[in-house]
XYZ file of C-alpha atoms in Angstrom:
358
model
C -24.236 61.128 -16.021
C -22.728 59.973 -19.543
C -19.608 62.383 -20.809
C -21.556 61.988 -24.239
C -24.990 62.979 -22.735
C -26.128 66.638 -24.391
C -24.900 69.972 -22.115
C -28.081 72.445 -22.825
C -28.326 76.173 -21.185
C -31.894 77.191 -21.236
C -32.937 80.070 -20.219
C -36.795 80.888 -18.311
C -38.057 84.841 -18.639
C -41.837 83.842 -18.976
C -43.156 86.119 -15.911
C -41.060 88.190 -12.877
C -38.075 85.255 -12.422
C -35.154 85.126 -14.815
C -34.193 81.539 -14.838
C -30.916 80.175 -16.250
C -30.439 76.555 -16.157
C -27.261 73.982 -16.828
C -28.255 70.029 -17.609
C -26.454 67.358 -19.283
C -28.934 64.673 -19.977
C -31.428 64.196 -17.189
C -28.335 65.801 -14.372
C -28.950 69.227 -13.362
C -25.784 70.883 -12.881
C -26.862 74.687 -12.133
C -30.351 76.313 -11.327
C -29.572 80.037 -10.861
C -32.790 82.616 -10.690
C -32.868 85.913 -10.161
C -36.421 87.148 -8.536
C -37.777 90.870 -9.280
C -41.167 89.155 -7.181
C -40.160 91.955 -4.060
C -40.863 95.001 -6.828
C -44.173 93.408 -7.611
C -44.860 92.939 -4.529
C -46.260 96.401 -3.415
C -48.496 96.453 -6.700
C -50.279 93.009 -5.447
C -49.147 91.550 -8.698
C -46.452 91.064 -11.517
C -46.502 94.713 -13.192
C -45.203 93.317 -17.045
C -42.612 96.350 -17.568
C -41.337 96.056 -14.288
C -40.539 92.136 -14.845
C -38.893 93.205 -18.429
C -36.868 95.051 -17.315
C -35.849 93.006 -14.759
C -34.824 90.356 -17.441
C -33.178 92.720 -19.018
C -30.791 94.001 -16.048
C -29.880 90.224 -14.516
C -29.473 88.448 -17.966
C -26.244 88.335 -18.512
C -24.773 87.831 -14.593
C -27.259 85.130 -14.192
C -26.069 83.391 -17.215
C -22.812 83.470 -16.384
C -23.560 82.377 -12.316
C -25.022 79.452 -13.791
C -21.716 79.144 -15.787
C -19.764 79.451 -12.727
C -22.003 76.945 -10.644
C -22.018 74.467 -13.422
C -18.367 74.644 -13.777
C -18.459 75.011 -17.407
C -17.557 77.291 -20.143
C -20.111 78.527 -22.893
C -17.899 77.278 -25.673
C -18.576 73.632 -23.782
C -22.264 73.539 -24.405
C -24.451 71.584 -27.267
C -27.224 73.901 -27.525
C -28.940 76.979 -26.127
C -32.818 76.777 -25.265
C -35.226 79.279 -24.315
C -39.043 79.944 -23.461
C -40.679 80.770 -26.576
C -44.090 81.082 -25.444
C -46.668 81.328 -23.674
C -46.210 84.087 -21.121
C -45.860 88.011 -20.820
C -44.556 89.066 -24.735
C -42.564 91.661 -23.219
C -40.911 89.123 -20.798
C -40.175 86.300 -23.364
C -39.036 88.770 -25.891
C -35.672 89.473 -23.536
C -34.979 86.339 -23.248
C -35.360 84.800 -27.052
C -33.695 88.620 -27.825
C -30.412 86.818 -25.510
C -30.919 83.095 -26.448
C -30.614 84.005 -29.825
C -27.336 86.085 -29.340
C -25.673 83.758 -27.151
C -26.287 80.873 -29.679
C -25.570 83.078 -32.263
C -22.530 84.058 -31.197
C -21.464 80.718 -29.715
C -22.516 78.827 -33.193
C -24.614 76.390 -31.041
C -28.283 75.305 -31.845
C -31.228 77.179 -30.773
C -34.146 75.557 -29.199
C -37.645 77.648 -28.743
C -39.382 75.750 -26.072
C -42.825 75.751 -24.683
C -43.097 76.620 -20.798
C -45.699 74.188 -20.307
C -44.141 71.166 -21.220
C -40.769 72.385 -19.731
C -42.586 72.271 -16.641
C -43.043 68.678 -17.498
C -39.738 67.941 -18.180
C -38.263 68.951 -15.524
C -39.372 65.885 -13.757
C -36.558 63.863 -15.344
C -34.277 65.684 -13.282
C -35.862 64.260 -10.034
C -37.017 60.816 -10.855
C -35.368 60.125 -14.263
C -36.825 59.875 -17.973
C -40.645 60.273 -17.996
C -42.501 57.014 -18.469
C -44.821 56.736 -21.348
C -47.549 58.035 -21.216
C -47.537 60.529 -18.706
C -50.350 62.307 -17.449
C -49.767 65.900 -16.314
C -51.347 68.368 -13.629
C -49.734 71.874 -14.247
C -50.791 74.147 -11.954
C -49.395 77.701 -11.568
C -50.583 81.697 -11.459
C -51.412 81.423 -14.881
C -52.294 77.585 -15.700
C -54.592 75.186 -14.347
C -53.882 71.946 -17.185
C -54.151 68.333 -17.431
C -51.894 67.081 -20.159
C -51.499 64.212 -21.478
C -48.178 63.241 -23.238
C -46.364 59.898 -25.136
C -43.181 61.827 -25.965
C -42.657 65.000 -24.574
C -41.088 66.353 -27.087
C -43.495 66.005 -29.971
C -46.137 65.380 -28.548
C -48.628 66.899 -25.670
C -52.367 66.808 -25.769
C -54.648 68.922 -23.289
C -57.848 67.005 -21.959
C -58.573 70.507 -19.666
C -57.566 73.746 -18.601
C -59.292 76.306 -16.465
C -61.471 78.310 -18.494
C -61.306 81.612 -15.756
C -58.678 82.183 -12.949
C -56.270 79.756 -12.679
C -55.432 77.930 -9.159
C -52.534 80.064 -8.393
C -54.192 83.348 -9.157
C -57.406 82.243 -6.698
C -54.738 82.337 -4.831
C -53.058 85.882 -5.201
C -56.506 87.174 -4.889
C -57.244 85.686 -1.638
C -54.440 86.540 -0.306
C -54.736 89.832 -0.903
C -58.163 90.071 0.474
C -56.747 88.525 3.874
C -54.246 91.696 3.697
C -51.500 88.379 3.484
C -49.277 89.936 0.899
C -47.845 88.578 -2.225
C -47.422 86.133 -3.781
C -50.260 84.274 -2.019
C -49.141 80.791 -2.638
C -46.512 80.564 0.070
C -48.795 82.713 2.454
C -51.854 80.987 2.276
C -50.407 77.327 2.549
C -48.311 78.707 5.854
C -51.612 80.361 7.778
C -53.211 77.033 6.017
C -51.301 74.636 8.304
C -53.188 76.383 11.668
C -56.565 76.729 10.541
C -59.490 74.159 10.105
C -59.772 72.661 6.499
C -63.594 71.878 7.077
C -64.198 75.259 9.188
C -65.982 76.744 6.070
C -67.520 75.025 3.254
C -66.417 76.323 0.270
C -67.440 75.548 -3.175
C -66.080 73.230 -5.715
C -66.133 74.574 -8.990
C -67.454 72.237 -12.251
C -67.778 69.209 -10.176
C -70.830 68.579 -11.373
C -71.892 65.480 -13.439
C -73.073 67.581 -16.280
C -69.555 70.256 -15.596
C -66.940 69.162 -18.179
C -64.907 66.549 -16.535
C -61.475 68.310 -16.724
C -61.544 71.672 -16.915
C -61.225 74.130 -14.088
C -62.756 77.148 -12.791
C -61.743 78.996 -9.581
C -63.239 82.545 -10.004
C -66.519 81.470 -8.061
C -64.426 80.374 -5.301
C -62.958 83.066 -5.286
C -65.798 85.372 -4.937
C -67.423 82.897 -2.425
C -64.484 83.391 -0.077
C -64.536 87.307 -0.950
C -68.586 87.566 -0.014
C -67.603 85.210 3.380
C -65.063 87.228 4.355
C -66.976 90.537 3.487
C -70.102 89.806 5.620
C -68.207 88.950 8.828
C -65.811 92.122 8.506
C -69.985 93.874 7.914
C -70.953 92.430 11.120
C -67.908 93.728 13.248
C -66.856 90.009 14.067
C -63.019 89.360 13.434
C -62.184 87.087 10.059
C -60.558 83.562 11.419
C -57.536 84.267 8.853
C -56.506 80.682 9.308
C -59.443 78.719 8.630
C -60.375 80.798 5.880
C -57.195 80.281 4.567
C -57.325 76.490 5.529
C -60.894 75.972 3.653
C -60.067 77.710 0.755
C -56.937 75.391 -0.058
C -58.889 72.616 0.768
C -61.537 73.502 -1.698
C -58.364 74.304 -4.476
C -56.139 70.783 -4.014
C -59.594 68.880 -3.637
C -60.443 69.468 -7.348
C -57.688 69.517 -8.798
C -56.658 66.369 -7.402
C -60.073 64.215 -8.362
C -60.084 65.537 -11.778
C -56.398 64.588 -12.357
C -57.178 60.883 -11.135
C -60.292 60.311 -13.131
C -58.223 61.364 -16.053
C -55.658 59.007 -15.148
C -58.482 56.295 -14.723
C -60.410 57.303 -17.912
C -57.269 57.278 -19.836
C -55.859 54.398 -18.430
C -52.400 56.283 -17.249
C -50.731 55.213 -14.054
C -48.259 57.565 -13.754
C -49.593 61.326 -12.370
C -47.175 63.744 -12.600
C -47.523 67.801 -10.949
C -45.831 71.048 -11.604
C -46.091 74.072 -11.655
C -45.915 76.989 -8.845
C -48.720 75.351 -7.043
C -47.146 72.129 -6.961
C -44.911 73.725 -3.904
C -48.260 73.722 -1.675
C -48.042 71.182 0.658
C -51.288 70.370 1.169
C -51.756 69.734 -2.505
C -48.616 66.992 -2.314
C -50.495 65.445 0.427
C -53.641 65.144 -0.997
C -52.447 64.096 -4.615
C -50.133 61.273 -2.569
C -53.547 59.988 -0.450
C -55.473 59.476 -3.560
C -53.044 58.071 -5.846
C -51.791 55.364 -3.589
C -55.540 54.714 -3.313
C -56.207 54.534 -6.880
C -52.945 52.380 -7.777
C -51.258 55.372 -9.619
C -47.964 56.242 -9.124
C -46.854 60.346 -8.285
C -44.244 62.111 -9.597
C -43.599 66.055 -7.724
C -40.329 67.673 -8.302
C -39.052 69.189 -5.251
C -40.378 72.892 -4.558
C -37.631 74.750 -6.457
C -38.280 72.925 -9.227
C -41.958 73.211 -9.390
C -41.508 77.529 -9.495
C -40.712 78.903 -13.269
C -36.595 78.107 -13.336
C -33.689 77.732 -16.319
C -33.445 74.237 -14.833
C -36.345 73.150 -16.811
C -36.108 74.778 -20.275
C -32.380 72.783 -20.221
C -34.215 69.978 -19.258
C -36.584 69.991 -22.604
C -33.698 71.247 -24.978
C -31.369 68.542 -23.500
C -34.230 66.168 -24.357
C -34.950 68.112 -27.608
C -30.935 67.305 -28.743
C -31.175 63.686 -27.655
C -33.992 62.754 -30.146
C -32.623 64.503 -32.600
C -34.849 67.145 -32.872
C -34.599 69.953 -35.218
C -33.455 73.212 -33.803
C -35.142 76.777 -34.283
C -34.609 79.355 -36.562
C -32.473 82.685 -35.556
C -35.539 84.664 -36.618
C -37.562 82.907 -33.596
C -40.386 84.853 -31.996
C -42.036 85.428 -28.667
C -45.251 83.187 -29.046
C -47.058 85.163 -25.647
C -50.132 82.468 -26.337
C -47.927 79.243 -27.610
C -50.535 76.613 -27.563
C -49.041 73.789 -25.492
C -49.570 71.105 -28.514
C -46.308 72.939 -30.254
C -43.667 71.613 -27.726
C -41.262 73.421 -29.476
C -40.551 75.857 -32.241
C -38.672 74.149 -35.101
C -37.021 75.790 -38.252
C -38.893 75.224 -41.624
C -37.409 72.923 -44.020
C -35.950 75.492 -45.926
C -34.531 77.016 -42.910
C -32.765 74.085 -41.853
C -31.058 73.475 -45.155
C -29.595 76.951 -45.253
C -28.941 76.221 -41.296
C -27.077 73.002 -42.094
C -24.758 74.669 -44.986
């Protein structure tokens, strides 16, 4: 860690976890979160005003715990960023609303970032600058992606995406069906662990050779393990929790790990790199590690707390966005809730950047 390397706070408030994160360069220095997931919980799902609020409440003591941690002082930092998009409006809104006030008031740059590719960035503070190119598998409540990126931060292309419920959602749902609680992630790998991957064969959404090669689509799954589960509980027999759980997951990491390495193979990119929520599951590592070692590509996972929505990795990108040289946001930056992951950032217009720089 260079003394000259850029200090960036950035701040996460894209679902139910306010995030504040300290970098300098590629060296995290403080990862402070603040959950409001237990007053979702009993609704079986993130309730939007609930999570706003939320943001709202821990802003400020967050920021300043990941002042504390980092052992820094605000007036110390090179630039503030912050989740611009995509994610709940009412979420993102609180935290642009205090990005732009603490850079405002600290006369730093602002940085609008785009969650997606902050969940790619924050790879660099695990295994160091991202080679190029990079092929991404983001996979999260909300996401299912394969991206493909040369610079992250001008640069991301998306070969797929799922074009229903995302991986992490199949999830939720199943959980909740298996009375397992929420969020399902965590849950479902756990009772995963004890139960019989090939117990049940569940289907594999567009794996077909005429399916489009990388998108996704878990809502069939979804309902197959919903009509399975349905006609045992119909025939008085009990539901082998573990198995289901077990063949479900198997199902989930098995196609989202052979699409990511033909897209590796068909673009010619041997370097695979996964975030996202999901990325936590273990079975998922496990899987994604068997196949690229077969294959000849090399795997890149942050370690579980970086995977989940964090600060850690909006610092990350505006670190990297101050290192090229990138040109900061305007102070009239909005809340983007459907920020197409192409715009890896939010930059000022000329004109704004001429009054910015006088």
């Amino acid at each position: 860690m260079a003394a000259d390397e850029p200090l960036v706070l950035g701040i996460e408030t894209s679902c139910d976890e306010t995030g504040v994160g300290i970098v300098r360069g590629t060296t995290l220095l403080a990862d402070a979160v603040a959950s409001s997931v237990e007053e979702h919980g009993r609704f079986g799902g993130v309730v939007p005003e609930i999570a706003s609020r939320a943001h709202l409440e821990a802003m400020v003591p967050t920021v300043q715990r990941a002042l504390d941690e980092a052992g820094v002082r605000a007036s110390d930092l090179d630039g503030i960023a912050v989740t611009a998009g995509p994610g709940l409006a009412g979420a993102l809104l609180v935290g642009v609303s205090a990005a732009k006030a603490y850079a405002y008031a600290l006369d730093k740059p602002l940085y609008g970032v785009n969650h997606l590719a902050s969940h790619i960035c924050v790879d660099q503070l695990e295994h160091g600058r991202l080679p190029s190119p990079t092929m991404a598998l983001l996979v999260s409540g909300g996401h299912s992606s394969l991206l493909f990126t040369e610079d992250i931060t001008s640069e991301v292309r998306s070969l797929g995406a799922t074009i229903d419920d995302a991986a992490g959602e199949a999830f939720d749902k199943v959980a909740r069906l298996l009375n397992l609680g929420f969020p399902g992630g965590p849950v479902i790998d756990r009772y995963a662990r004890e139960g019989d991957p090939k117990a049940i064969a569940f289907p594999r959404g567009l794996s077909g050779a005429k399916d489009p090669a990388y998108d996704f689509s878990f809502s069939g799954l979804k309902t197959a393990v919903s009509r399975w589960v349905e006609a045992k509980r119909r025939a008085g027999e009990e539901v082998p929790i573990r198995d289901v759980a077990a063949s479900f997951q198997e199902a989930v990491t098995d196609v989202l790990t052979k699409k990511a390495i033909r897209a590796c193979k068909d673009e010619g990119v041997d370097h695979l790199m996964i975030g996202g929520g999901v990325a936590a599951n273990s079975r998922l590592r496990a899987m994604a590690q068997e196949r690229c070692d077969r294959a000849g590509i090399t795997l890149r996972v942050p370690r579980p707390k970086l995977c989940t929505d964090n600060g850690a990795m909006v610092a990350a990108l505006g670190a990297e966005m101050v290192w090229r040289d990138r040109s900061p946001s305007a102070f009239d930056l909005s809340a983007d809730s459907s920020l197409p992951v192409t715009d890896t950032h939010v930059p000022a217009s000329h004109d704004e950047l001429h009054r910015l720089s006088e």
